[in-house]
mmCIF file of C-alpha atoms in Angstrom:
data_model
loop_
_atom_site.group_PDB
_atom_site.id
_atom_site.type_symbol
_atom_site.label_atom_id
_atom_site.label_comp_id
_atom_site.label_asym_id
_atom_site.label_seq_id
_atom_site.Cartn_x
_atom_site.Cartn_y
_atom_site.Cartn_z
ATOM 1 C CA UNK A 1 -50.594 68.407 -32.368
ATOM 2 C CA UNK A 2 -51.866 66.322 -34.681
ATOM 3 C CA UNK A 3 -49.423 67.297 -37.546
ATOM 4 C CA UNK A 4 -46.348 67.268 -34.556
ATOM 5 C CA UNK A 5 -48.284 63.011 -33.279
ATOM 6 C CA UNK A 6 -48.804 62.366 -36.352
ATOM 7 C CA UNK A 7 -45.465 63.293 -37.465
ATOM 8 C CA UNK A 8 -43.521 61.353 -34.457
ATOM 9 C CA UNK A 9 -46.000 58.506 -35.336
ATOM 10 C CA UNK A 10 -44.843 57.278 -38.966
ATOM 11 C CA UNK A 11 -40.882 58.328 -37.808
ATOM 12 C CA UNK A 12 -41.605 55.555 -35.183
ATOM 13 C CA UNK A 13 -40.997 57.615 -32.412
ATOM 14 C CA UNK A 14 -43.512 56.510 -29.844
ATOM 15 C CA UNK A 15 -44.179 58.148 -26.336
ATOM 16 C CA UNK A 16 -43.447 55.581 -23.428
ATOM 17 C CA UNK A 17 -46.235 57.522 -21.944
ATOM 18 C CA UNK A 18 -48.962 60.799 -23.145
ATOM 19 C CA UNK A 19 -49.035 63.014 -24.357
ATOM 20 C CA UNK A 20 -49.860 65.007 -21.576
ATOM 21 C CA UNK A 21 -50.942 68.696 -21.915
ATOM 22 C CA UNK A 22 -49.897 71.483 -20.404
ATOM 23 C CA UNK A 23 -53.651 73.175 -20.588
ATOM 24 C CA UNK A 24 -54.909 70.013 -18.334
ATOM 25 C CA UNK A 25 -52.263 71.458 -15.451
ATOM 26 C CA UNK A 26 -53.120 74.994 -14.446
ATOM 27 C CA UNK A 27 -54.179 74.008 -11.180
ATOM 28 C CA UNK A 28 -50.543 72.392 -10.789
ATOM 29 C CA UNK A 29 -49.330 75.334 -11.783
ATOM 30 C CA UNK A 30 -50.858 78.166 -9.847
ATOM 31 C CA UNK A 31 -50.477 75.651 -6.789
ATOM 32 C CA UNK A 32 -46.895 76.046 -7.147
ATOM 33 C CA UNK A 33 -47.197 80.122 -7.675
ATOM 34 C CA UNK A 34 -48.975 80.005 -3.976
ATOM 35 C CA UNK A 35 -46.321 78.608 -3.147
ATOM 36 C CA UNK A 36 -43.677 80.273 -4.421
ATOM 37 C CA UNK A 37 -45.311 83.653 -3.295
ATOM 38 C CA UNK A 38 -45.669 82.120 -0.048
ATOM 39 C CA UNK A 39 -42.425 81.700 0.941
ATOM 40 C CA UNK A 40 -41.219 85.191 -0.444
ATOM 41 C CA UNK A 41 -39.581 83.594 -3.877
ATOM 42 C CA UNK A 42 -42.511 85.641 -5.929
ATOM 43 C CA UNK A 43 -44.236 88.916 -6.497
ATOM 44 C CA UNK A 44 -46.694 90.058 -7.874
ATOM 45 C CA UNK A 45 -46.427 93.166 -10.056
ATOM 46 C CA UNK A 46 -48.405 95.667 -11.434
ATOM 47 C CA UNK A 47 -46.371 97.299 -14.151
ATOM 48 C CA UNK A 48 -48.403 98.646 -17.371
ATOM 49 C CA UNK A 49 -46.950 98.047 -20.943
ATOM 50 C CA UNK A 50 -46.243 101.709 -21.337
ATOM 51 C CA UNK A 51 -44.278 101.067 -17.973
ATOM 52 C CA UNK A 52 -42.708 98.960 -19.004
ATOM 53 C CA UNK A 53 -41.872 100.077 -22.727
ATOM 54 C CA UNK A 54 -40.072 104.013 -20.638
ATOM 55 C CA UNK A 55 -37.935 101.608 -18.408
ATOM 56 C CA UNK A 56 -36.663 100.097 -21.199
ATOM 57 C CA UNK A 57 -36.180 102.718 -23.138
ATOM 58 C CA UNK A 58 -34.307 104.734 -20.677
ATOM 59 C CA UNK A 59 -31.953 101.762 -19.644
ATOM 60 C CA UNK A 60 -30.984 101.420 -23.729
ATOM 61 C CA UNK A 61 -30.802 105.017 -23.568
ATOM 62 C CA UNK A 62 -28.328 105.365 -20.744
ATOM 63 C CA UNK A 63 -26.535 102.076 -23.231
ATOM 64 C CA UNK A 64 -27.640 99.726 -20.709
ATOM 65 C CA UNK A 65 -29.157 96.019 -21.070
ATOM 66 C CA UNK A 66 -32.837 96.067 -20.457
ATOM 67 C CA UNK A 67 -34.424 93.911 -18.254
ATOM 68 C CA UNK A 68 -36.884 94.463 -15.702
ATOM 69 C CA UNK A 69 -35.772 96.912 -12.795
ATOM 70 C CA UNK A 70 -38.086 95.262 -9.148
ATOM 71 C CA UNK A 71 -39.771 98.149 -8.500
ATOM 72 C CA UNK A 72 -42.826 96.233 -8.133
ATOM 73 C CA UNK A 73 -40.272 93.764 -5.255
ATOM 74 C CA UNK A 74 -41.604 95.113 -2.077
ATOM 75 C CA UNK A 75 -44.523 97.085 -2.828
ATOM 76 C CA UNK A 76 -46.974 96.395 -0.005
ATOM 77 C CA UNK A 77 -50.358 97.203 -1.142
ATOM 78 C CA UNK A 78 -52.163 96.018 -4.515
ATOM 79 C CA UNK A 79 -53.000 98.621 -7.347
ATOM 80 C CA UNK A 80 -57.022 98.402 -7.404
ATOM 81 C CA UNK A 81 -58.398 97.489 -10.862
ATOM 82 C CA UNK A 82 -55.347 96.022 -12.070
ATOM 83 C CA UNK A 83 -54.814 92.777 -12.385
ATOM 84 C CA UNK A 84 -51.150 92.030 -12.148
ATOM 85 C CA UNK A 85 -48.738 88.916 -13.345
ATOM 86 C CA UNK A 86 -46.483 87.081 -10.653
ATOM 87 C CA UNK A 87 -42.543 87.850 -11.271
ATOM 88 C CA UNK A 88 -40.277 85.036 -9.587
ATOM 89 C CA UNK A 89 -37.716 87.373 -7.166
ATOM 90 C CA UNK A 90 -34.276 86.386 -8.512
ATOM 91 C CA UNK A 91 -31.385 85.723 -6.531
ATOM 92 C CA UNK A 92 -29.280 89.090 -6.544
ATOM 93 C CA UNK A 93 -26.149 88.280 -5.664
ATOM 94 C CA UNK A 94 -23.418 85.189 -7.238
ATOM 95 C CA UNK A 95 -23.703 82.837 -10.466
ATOM 96 C CA UNK A 96 -25.760 79.766 -11.967
ATOM 97 C CA UNK A 97 -23.431 77.453 -14.103
ATOM 98 C CA UNK A 98 -24.564 75.550 -16.209
ATOM 99 C CA UNK A 99 -22.180 71.843 -16.666
ATOM 100 C CA UNK A 100 -23.551 71.850 -20.441
ATOM 101 C CA UNK A 101 -22.841 68.270 -21.958
ATOM 102 C CA UNK A 102 -22.397 70.010 -25.277
ATOM 103 C CA UNK A 103 -21.466 73.642 -24.544
ATOM 104 C CA UNK A 104 -19.457 72.936 -21.184
ATOM 105 C CA UNK A 105 -19.164 75.081 -18.844
ATOM 106 C CA UNK A 106 -21.471 78.290 -19.256
ATOM 107 C CA UNK A 107 -21.758 80.735 -16.343
ATOM 108 C CA UNK A 108 -24.466 83.734 -15.988
ATOM 109 C CA UNK A 109 -24.583 85.892 -13.015
ATOM 110 C CA UNK A 110 -27.748 86.414 -11.110
ATOM 111 C CA UNK A 111 -27.634 89.892 -11.212
ATOM 112 C CA UNK A 112 -27.620 89.960 -15.934
ATOM 113 C CA UNK A 113 -30.924 88.289 -14.882
ATOM 114 C CA UNK A 114 -34.411 89.587 -14.238
ATOM 115 C CA UNK A 115 -36.985 88.313 -12.857
ATOM 116 C CA UNK A 116 -39.664 86.627 -15.284
ATOM 117 C CA UNK A 117 -42.818 86.505 -15.371
ATOM 118 C CA UNK A 118 -44.367 83.263 -14.035
ATOM 119 C CA UNK A 119 -47.884 83.755 -14.443
ATOM 120 C CA UNK A 120 -49.475 86.310 -17.045
ATOM 121 C CA UNK A 121 -52.667 88.655 -15.621
ATOM 122 C CA UNK A 122 -55.121 85.913 -17.250
ATOM 123 C CA UNK A 123 -53.460 83.449 -14.880
ATOM 124 C CA UNK A 124 -51.349 81.481 -17.771
ATOM 125 C CA UNK A 125 -48.141 80.332 -16.868
ATOM 126 C CA UNK A 126 -44.922 81.221 -18.728
ATOM 127 C CA UNK A 127 -43.036 78.264 -20.819
ATOM 128 C CA UNK A 128 -40.057 79.060 -18.407
ATOM 129 C CA UNK A 129 -42.631 78.542 -15.415
ATOM 130 C CA UNK A 130 -44.567 75.187 -17.027
ATOM 131 C CA UNK A 131 -41.405 73.212 -17.948
ATOM 132 C CA UNK A 132 -39.653 73.455 -14.739
ATOM 133 C CA UNK A 133 -43.006 72.603 -13.111
ATOM 134 C CA UNK A 134 -43.663 69.770 -15.498
ATOM 135 C CA UNK A 135 -39.861 68.611 -15.761
ATOM 136 C CA UNK A 136 -40.219 68.951 -11.212
ATOM 137 C CA UNK A 137 -43.215 66.645 -11.484
ATOM 138 C CA UNK A 138 -41.718 63.765 -13.810
ATOM 139 C CA UNK A 139 -38.834 63.166 -12.117
ATOM 140 C CA UNK A 140 -37.328 64.415 -15.696
ATOM 141 C CA UNK A 141 -33.182 63.651 -15.553
ATOM 142 C CA UNK A 142 -32.068 65.113 -18.950
ATOM 143 C CA UNK A 143 -33.120 68.477 -20.667
ATOM 144 C CA UNK A 144 -31.891 68.074 -24.271
ATOM 145 C CA UNK A 145 -33.211 71.471 -26.608
ATOM 146 C CA UNK A 146 -31.884 73.741 -29.283
ATOM 147 C CA UNK A 147 -28.872 76.263 -27.504
ATOM 148 C CA UNK A 148 -31.789 79.091 -28.665
ATOM 149 C CA UNK A 149 -33.052 78.624 -24.834
ATOM 150 C CA UNK A 150 -29.456 78.602 -22.993
ATOM 151 C CA UNK A 151 -30.112 81.638 -21.335
ATOM 152 C CA UNK A 152 -33.560 80.529 -20.282
ATOM 153 C CA UNK A 153 -31.624 77.767 -18.372
ATOM 154 C CA UNK A 154 -30.468 80.172 -15.231
ATOM 155 C CA UNK A 155 -33.630 80.953 -14.832
ATOM 156 C CA UNK A 156 -35.096 78.042 -14.924
ATOM 157 C CA UNK A 157 -32.758 76.318 -12.496
ATOM 158 C CA UNK A 158 -33.486 79.232 -10.319
ATOM 159 C CA UNK A 159 -36.651 78.516 -9.983
ATOM 160 C CA UNK A 160 -35.903 74.322 -9.101
ATOM 161 C CA UNK A 161 -33.411 75.524 -5.911
ATOM 162 C CA UNK A 162 -36.034 78.052 -5.033
ATOM 163 C CA UNK A 163 -38.200 75.377 -4.700
ATOM 164 C CA UNK A 164 -35.678 72.662 -3.564
ATOM 165 C CA UNK A 165 -36.090 70.736 -6.647
ATOM 166 C CA UNK A 166 -33.280 69.029 -8.112
ATOM 167 C CA UNK A 167 -32.013 70.361 -11.655
ATOM 168 C CA UNK A 168 -32.053 68.456 -14.814
ATOM 169 C CA UNK A 169 -28.885 67.582 -17.125
ATOM 170 C CA UNK A 170 -28.914 70.293 -19.642
ATOM 171 C CA UNK A 171 -27.961 69.701 -23.131
ATOM 172 C CA UNK A 172 -28.655 72.939 -25.264
ATOM 173 C CA UNK A 173 -27.761 70.929 -28.872
ATOM 174 C CA UNK A 174 -27.007 73.452 -32.036
ATOM 175 C CA UNK A 175 -29.035 74.549 -34.525
ATOM 176 C CA UNK A 176 -29.462 73.545 -37.659
ATOM 177 C CA UNK A 177 -28.578 75.915 -40.338
ATOM 178 C CA UNK A 178 -29.148 76.050 -44.221
ATOM 179 C CA UNK A 179 -27.381 75.408 -46.750
ATOM 180 C CA UNK A 180 -26.059 79.235 -47.166
ATOM 181 C CA UNK A 181 -25.428 79.739 -43.491
ATOM 182 C CA UNK A 182 -28.128 80.694 -42.394
ATOM 183 C CA UNK A 183 -31.050 79.319 -39.540
ATOM 184 C CA UNK A 184 -33.373 77.244 -41.477
ATOM 185 C CA UNK A 185 -36.321 78.471 -42.648
ATOM 186 C CA UNK A 186 -39.644 78.410 -44.969
ATOM 187 C CA UNK A 187 -37.263 79.421 -47.827
ATOM 188 C CA UNK A 188 -35.064 75.982 -47.208
ATOM 189 C CA UNK A 189 -37.263 73.788 -48.279
ATOM 190 C CA UNK A 190 -39.938 71.434 -46.329
ATOM 191 C CA UNK A 191 -40.193 72.808 -42.285
ATOM 192 C CA UNK A 192 -42.236 70.118 -41.297
ATOM 193 C CA UNK A 193 -41.437 66.449 -40.465
ATOM 194 C CA UNK A 194 -44.648 65.603 -42.657
ATOM 195 C CA UNK A 195 -43.583 67.256 -45.311
ATOM 196 C CA UNK A 196 -40.962 65.070 -45.727
ATOM 197 C CA UNK A 197 -43.122 62.355 -45.988
ATOM 198 C CA UNK A 198 -45.085 64.211 -49.080
ATOM 199 C CA UNK A 199 -41.873 64.593 -50.634
ATOM 200 C CA UNK A 200 -41.328 61.201 -51.280
ATOM 201 C CA UNK A 201 -38.385 60.891 -48.193
ATOM 202 C CA UNK A 202 -38.219 57.398 -46.016
ATOM 203 C CA UNK A 203 -38.762 57.665 -42.067
ATOM 204 C CA UNK A 204 -35.794 55.721 -41.658
ATOM 205 C CA UNK A 205 -33.133 58.042 -43.904
ATOM 206 C CA UNK A 206 -34.748 60.962 -42.697
ATOM 207 C CA UNK A 207 -33.588 59.995 -38.885
ATOM 208 C CA UNK A 208 -30.379 58.720 -40.288
ATOM 209 C CA UNK A 209 -29.966 62.000 -41.735
ATOM 210 C CA UNK A 210 -30.470 63.675 -38.726
ATOM 211 C CA UNK A 211 -28.596 61.784 -36.132
ATOM 212 C CA UNK A 212 -25.686 62.480 -38.504
ATOM 213 C CA UNK A 213 -26.306 66.242 -38.728
ATOM 214 C CA UNK A 214 -23.766 67.518 -35.581
ATOM 215 C CA UNK A 215 -22.926 63.696 -34.429
ATOM 216 C CA UNK A 216 -20.132 61.714 -35.576
ATOM 217 C CA UNK A 217 -19.303 58.205 -35.516
ATOM 218 C CA UNK A 218 -15.815 57.046 -36.818
ATOM 219 C CA UNK A 219 -16.446 57.545 -40.399
ATOM 220 C CA UNK A 220 -20.048 55.372 -40.050
ATOM 221 C CA UNK A 221 -22.540 57.059 -42.100
ATOM 222 C CA UNK A 222 -25.663 54.287 -42.270
ATOM 223 C CA UNK A 223 -27.292 53.770 -38.856
ATOM 224 C CA UNK A 224 -29.920 51.452 -38.210
ATOM 225 C CA UNK A 225 -32.342 52.520 -34.940
ATOM 226 C CA UNK A 226 -30.678 49.894 -32.645
ATOM 227 C CA UNK A 227 -27.573 51.366 -33.809
ATOM 228 C CA UNK A 228 -28.527 54.676 -32.985
ATOM 229 C CA UNK A 229 -30.339 54.379 -29.803
ATOM 230 C CA UNK A 230 -27.017 51.961 -28.957
ATOM 231 C CA UNK A 231 -24.048 53.974 -30.157
ATOM 232 C CA UNK A 232 -25.571 57.982 -29.383
ATOM 233 C CA UNK A 233 -24.011 59.987 -26.862
ATOM 234 C CA UNK A 234 -24.572 63.541 -26.153
ATOM 235 C CA UNK A 235 -21.336 63.971 -25.579
ATOM 236 C CA UNK A 236 -20.644 63.502 -28.726
ATOM 237 C CA UNK A 237 -22.562 66.378 -30.283
ATOM 238 C CA UNK A 238 -21.319 69.528 -32.159
ATOM 239 C CA UNK A 239 -20.536 72.305 -30.406
ATOM 240 C CA UNK A 240 -21.052 74.204 -33.869
ATOM 241 C CA UNK A 241 -23.995 74.316 -35.852
ATOM 242 C CA UNK A 242 -24.462 72.180 -38.986
ATOM 243 C CA UNK A 243 -25.739 72.770 -42.042
ATOM 244 C CA UNK A 244 -28.674 70.787 -43.609
ATOM 245 C CA UNK A 245 -27.427 69.404 -46.972
ATOM 246 C CA UNK A 246 -30.254 68.112 -48.921
ATOM 247 C CA UNK A 247 -27.788 66.375 -51.606
ATOM 248 C CA UNK A 248 -27.001 64.527 -48.508
ATOM 249 C CA UNK A 249 -30.244 63.577 -47.432
ATOM 250 C CA UNK A 250 -31.506 62.491 -51.392
ATOM 251 C CA UNK A 251 -28.930 60.196 -50.992
ATOM 252 C CA UNK A 252 -29.400 58.201 -47.992
ATOM 253 C CA UNK A 253 -32.827 58.331 -49.119
ATOM 254 C CA UNK A 254 -32.075 56.415 -52.415
ATOM 255 C CA UNK A 255 -29.648 53.231 -49.912
ATOM 256 C CA UNK A 256 -32.749 53.546 -48.143
ATOM 257 C CA UNK A 257 -35.254 52.628 -51.026
ATOM 258 C CA UNK A 258 -32.838 50.357 -52.458
ATOM 259 C CA UNK A 259 -32.129 48.475 -48.857
ATOM 260 C CA UNK A 260 -36.012 48.238 -47.833
ATOM 261 C CA UNK A 261 -38.128 45.229 -48.265
ATOM 262 C CA UNK A 262 -40.969 45.837 -51.339
ATOM 263 C CA UNK A 263 -44.294 45.530 -48.791
ATOM 264 C CA UNK A 264 -42.561 48.312 -46.692
ATOM 265 C CA UNK A 265 -42.033 50.328 -50.267
ATOM 266 C CA UNK A 266 -45.804 49.469 -51.281
ATOM 267 C CA UNK A 267 -46.707 50.403 -47.942
ATOM 268 C CA UNK A 268 -45.013 54.880 -48.688
ATOM 269 C CA UNK A 269 -45.810 53.682 -52.651
ATOM 270 C CA UNK A 270 -49.724 53.307 -52.179
ATOM 271 C CA UNK A 271 -49.595 55.828 -49.786
ATOM 272 C CA UNK A 272 -47.851 58.514 -52.154
ATOM 273 C CA UNK A 273 -50.543 57.478 -54.941
ATOM 274 C CA UNK A 274 -53.296 58.161 -53.380
ATOM 275 C CA UNK A 275 -52.532 61.765 -52.751
ATOM 276 C CA UNK A 276 -52.146 61.858 -56.242
ATOM 277 C CA UNK A 277 -55.439 60.763 -57.086
ATOM 278 C CA UNK A 278 -54.590 57.494 -58.901
ATOM 279 C CA UNK A 279 -56.412 54.140 -57.673
ATOM 280 C CA UNK A 280 -54.547 51.235 -57.280
ATOM 281 C CA UNK A 281 -56.869 48.861 -57.407
ATOM 282 C CA UNK A 282 -56.613 47.641 -61.061
ATOM 283 C CA UNK A 283 -52.891 47.290 -61.576
ATOM 284 C CA UNK A 284 -49.989 45.088 -60.692
ATOM 285 C CA UNK A 285 -48.945 45.031 -56.979
ATOM 286 C CA UNK A 286 -47.503 47.502 -55.560
ATOM 287 C CA UNK A 287 -44.860 45.272 -54.418
ATOM 288 C CA UNK A 288 -43.926 44.163 -57.922
ATOM 289 C CA UNK A 289 -43.810 47.861 -58.848
ATOM 290 C CA UNK A 290 -41.223 48.929 -55.877
ATOM 291 C CA UNK A 291 -38.914 46.546 -56.258
ATOM 292 C CA UNK A 292 -39.163 47.689 -60.557
ATOM 293 C CA UNK A 293 -38.379 51.076 -59.746
ATOM 294 C CA UNK A 294 -36.263 51.133 -56.403
ATOM 295 C CA UNK A 295 -32.129 51.249 -58.664
ATOM 296 C CA UNK A 296 -33.483 54.203 -60.114
ATOM 297 C CA UNK A 297 -35.686 56.070 -57.753
ATOM 298 C CA UNK A 298 -34.709 58.452 -55.528
ATOM 299 C CA UNK A 299 -37.881 59.397 -53.590
ATOM 300 C CA UNK A 300 -40.938 58.144 -53.670
ATOM 301 C CA UNK A 301 -42.764 60.675 -54.527
ATOM 302 C CA UNK A 302 -40.384 60.135 -57.556
ATOM 303 C CA UNK A 303 -41.189 56.293 -58.186
ATOM 304 C CA UNK A 304 -45.599 57.499 -57.361
ATOM 305 C CA UNK A 305 -45.357 59.852 -60.548
ATOM 306 C CA UNK A 306 -42.914 57.502 -62.620
ATOM 307 C CA UNK A 307 -45.560 54.453 -62.073
ATOM 308 C CA UNK A 308 -49.156 56.421 -62.544
ATOM 309 C CA UNK A 309 -48.815 54.709 -66.417
ATOM 310 C CA UNK A 310 -49.364 51.011 -64.796
ATOM 311 C CA UNK A 311 -52.990 52.262 -62.823
ATOM 312 C CA UNK A 312 -54.225 55.166 -65.235
ATOM 313 C CA UNK A 313 -54.654 55.539 -69.025
ATOM 314 C CA UNK A 314 -52.683 58.424 -70.371
ATOM 315 C CA UNK A 315 -54.200 60.467 -72.740
ATOM 316 C CA UNK A 316 -50.917 61.982 -75.065
ATOM 317 C CA UNK A 317 -47.166 60.537 -75.479
ATOM 318 C CA UNK A 318 -43.983 62.913 -74.421
ATOM 319 C CA UNK A 319 -43.343 64.668 -77.338
ATOM 320 C CA UNK A 320 -39.928 64.122 -77.565
ATOM 321 C CA UNK A 321 -39.637 60.471 -76.844
ATOM 322 C CA UNK A 322 -43.191 59.961 -78.877
ATOM 323 C CA UNK A 323 -41.525 62.141 -82.309
ATOM 324 C CA UNK A 324 -37.937 59.981 -81.915
ATOM 325 C CA UNK A 325 -39.669 56.547 -81.502
ATOM 326 C CA UNK A 326 -43.166 56.783 -82.857
ATOM 327 C CA UNK A 327 -42.927 58.083 -86.105
ATOM 328 C CA UNK A 328 -43.121 55.209 -89.858
ATOM 329 C CA UNK A 329 -39.934 53.364 -88.913
ATOM 330 C CA UNK A 330 -41.450 52.276 -85.721
ATOM 331 C CA UNK A 331 -44.649 51.175 -88.096
ATOM 332 C CA UNK A 332 -42.757 47.512 -88.168
ATOM 333 C CA UNK A 333 -41.166 47.114 -85.024
ATOM 334 C CA UNK A 334 -44.782 48.122 -83.284
ATOM 335 C CA UNK A 335 -46.457 45.406 -85.296
ATOM 336 C CA UNK A 336 -44.117 42.969 -85.557
ATOM 337 C CA UNK A 337 -44.261 43.593 -81.348
ATOM 338 C CA UNK A 338 -47.798 43.195 -81.265
ATOM 339 C CA UNK A 339 -47.806 40.144 -83.139
ATOM 340 C CA UNK A 340 -45.449 38.311 -81.194
ATOM 341 C CA UNK A 341 -46.854 39.823 -77.703
ATOM 342 C CA UNK A 342 -50.203 38.247 -79.340
ATOM 343 C CA UNK A 343 -49.080 34.940 -79.340
ATOM 344 C CA UNK A 344 -47.526 34.680 -76.326
ATOM 345 C CA UNK A 345 -49.045 33.009 -73.730
ATOM 346 C CA UNK A 346 -46.428 32.497 -70.417
ATOM 347 C CA UNK A 347 -46.805 36.693 -69.528
ATOM 348 C CA UNK A 348 -43.738 36.996 -67.857
ATOM 349 C CA UNK A 349 -40.185 38.607 -68.247
ATOM 350 C CA UNK A 350 -38.562 36.401 -69.574
ATOM 351 C CA UNK A 351 -40.358 35.282 -72.885
ATOM 352 C CA UNK A 352 -41.049 39.557 -73.398
ATOM 353 C CA UNK A 353 -37.374 39.907 -73.450
ATOM 354 C CA UNK A 354 -37.787 36.873 -75.621
ATOM 355 C CA UNK A 355 -40.842 38.166 -78.374
ATOM 356 C CA UNK A 356 -37.955 41.760 -77.864
ATOM 357 C CA UNK A 357 -35.089 39.938 -78.952
ATOM 358 C CA UNK A 358 -36.719 37.903 -81.837
ATOM 359 C CA UNK A 359 -38.318 41.327 -83.678
ATOM 360 C CA UNK A 360 -35.226 43.160 -82.740
ATOM 361 C CA UNK A 361 -33.000 40.294 -84.582
ATOM 362 C CA UNK A 362 -35.449 39.410 -87.473
ATOM 363 C CA UNK A 363 -35.365 43.499 -88.581
ATOM 364 C CA UNK A 364 -31.457 43.677 -88.019
ATOM 365 C CA UNK A 365 -32.227 46.126 -85.559
ATOM 366 C CA UNK A 366 -30.053 46.924 -82.319
ATOM 367 C CA UNK A 367 -32.332 46.073 -79.672
ATOM 368 C CA UNK A 368 -32.639 49.339 -78.750
ATOM 369 C CA UNK A 369 -34.814 50.233 -81.596
ATOM 370 C CA UNK A 370 -37.559 48.178 -80.753
ATOM 371 C CA UNK A 371 -37.297 48.094 -76.958
ATOM 372 C CA UNK A 372 -37.697 52.333 -76.748
ATOM 373 C CA UNK A 373 -40.319 52.090 -78.762
ATOM 374 C CA UNK A 374 -42.337 49.548 -77.238
ATOM 375 C CA UNK A 375 -41.663 51.677 -74.404
ATOM 376 C CA UNK A 376 -42.906 54.563 -74.735
ATOM 377 C CA UNK A 377 -46.313 53.008 -76.916
ATOM 378 C CA UNK A 378 -46.701 51.183 -73.103
ATOM 379 C CA UNK A 379 -45.537 53.939 -70.167
ATOM 380 C CA UNK A 380 -46.134 57.110 -72.683
ATOM 381 C CA UNK A 381 -42.558 57.832 -71.632
ATOM 382 C CA UNK A 382 -38.868 57.159 -72.444
ATOM 383 C CA UNK A 383 -38.231 56.157 -69.389
ATOM 384 C CA UNK A 384 -39.525 52.663 -67.429
ATOM 385 C CA UNK A 385 -37.980 49.469 -65.512
ATOM 386 C CA UNK A 386 -36.776 47.206 -68.407
ATOM 387 C CA UNK A 387 -39.093 46.523 -71.094
ATOM 388 C CA UNK A 388 -39.041 43.224 -70.276
ATOM 389 C CA UNK A 389 -40.513 44.314 -66.552
ATOM 390 C CA UNK A 390 -42.205 47.338 -67.885
ATOM 391 C CA UNK A 391 -44.379 44.389 -68.991
ATOM 392 C CA UNK A 392 -45.118 41.762 -67.870
ATOM 393 C CA UNK A 393 -46.564 44.063 -64.719
ATOM 394 C CA UNK A 394 -48.980 45.728 -66.905
ATOM 395 C CA UNK A 395 -50.105 42.719 -68.171
ATOM 396 C CA UNK A 396 -51.070 41.708 -71.679
ATOM 397 C CA UNK A 397 -54.389 43.200 -72.023
ATOM 398 C CA UNK A 398 -52.864 46.368 -71.562
ATOM 399 C CA UNK A 399 -49.470 46.218 -73.422
ATOM 400 C CA UNK A 400 -51.442 45.071 -76.337
ATOM 401 C CA UNK A 401 -54.402 47.399 -76.488
ATOM 402 C CA UNK A 402 -51.365 50.558 -75.031
ATOM 403 C CA UNK A 403 -49.388 48.644 -78.872
ATOM 404 C CA UNK A 404 -52.461 49.893 -80.734
ATOM 405 C CA UNK A 405 -53.007 52.913 -79.844
ATOM 406 C CA UNK A 406 -49.325 53.597 -80.798
ATOM 407 C CA UNK A 407 -49.572 51.735 -84.581
ATOM 408 C CA UNK A 408 -52.562 53.923 -84.734
ATOM 409 C CA UNK A 409 -50.472 57.469 -83.907
ATOM 410 C CA UNK A 410 -47.134 55.783 -85.952
ATOM 411 C CA UNK A 411 -50.164 55.589 -88.893
ATOM 412 C CA UNK A 412 -51.056 59.202 -88.552
ATOM 413 C CA UNK A 413 -48.011 60.447 -88.220
ATOM 414 C CA UNK A 414 -48.429 61.618 -85.087
ATOM 415 C CA UNK A 415 -51.866 63.231 -84.749
ATOM 416 C CA UNK A 416 -53.718 60.416 -83.210
ATOM 417 C CA UNK A 417 -54.303 60.555 -79.310
ATOM 418 C CA UNK A 418 -52.604 57.853 -77.334
ATOM 419 C CA UNK A 419 -55.807 56.403 -76.737
ATOM 420 C CA UNK A 420 -57.290 56.556 -80.135
#
């Protein structure tokens, strides 16, 4: 329950009231059950599980649709010692017409519907009964749910009518399929809302992706929450199932990372780093780090992993990067950088960039031959934001300390650790 509530809160889908719990409403369900019993719309059924199994097996053997045959409908006397279930007396004749807002007109013959259980033998209400009572009491006007519930709808409508209540408008939306066309399941990836947060998706991206999954408004792909509310119409939902496309979600997430305010990204980045066991208090401002990474990162989890070096020292270099950029040829550029950066008073990206350019010019090297050894020295790997921004964010003391370690590493032919 808490996972559901936390997921809704993260998505910004806040309820106007509640949540209300069905377990707190058992007295109300019992009251309505007694009303149905008294009006002749419900009856006690004493059939055992074994009897029901035998009945269904016999029906299937005759090629019939297995369903309860109503044998306890007109029972005059209770069976002593057998706790009964309470069944709804479904109409024998006529039809139930569902004018579904997605599926259109769907017709069910009452003779095909069996007498559904309202209360189990232990007194616990069933789903099909409790939701009718809840929706009736709470004035629910529209029920939007998966089309796997469509077959429940005629049964529920008959209960509404037995209670003299007007059924709500129903809209049954298609199920989401995995990329392979099968029903979405654990093997397709994340299965809870909060798992998407853990994987580094922004709630804006997830909402935008889901609203476009089976619904469209022209060719528009990006929707703000306000636009979703204003433009969405249940009548525009596709009847056919849509397949979940992880690449599309990733594309949307990258878009929202690029567009979000740095302070907004900083909140999620901090959450991600703390999940990785990183203390963010001793490093650069998170909004500045998010700003530096936003053009490259597809997820906040990816951003957090790439940003760890700002907050924690590393014990080893990326093997291939160190072999390419922290060898003997890097000693002179690294030493010159150490000298230039140590003398720098204005520790900003602009002056840092000038030092890197000056060293490259002095040694008649391309910028990459200077910048990349510096990048591996300070970050431990081959990828980071622009080197001047990276060094500015890291701070003077950490930058110089890591440069010293890199020089020792290069002088030792790669034998010294990153934090020697």
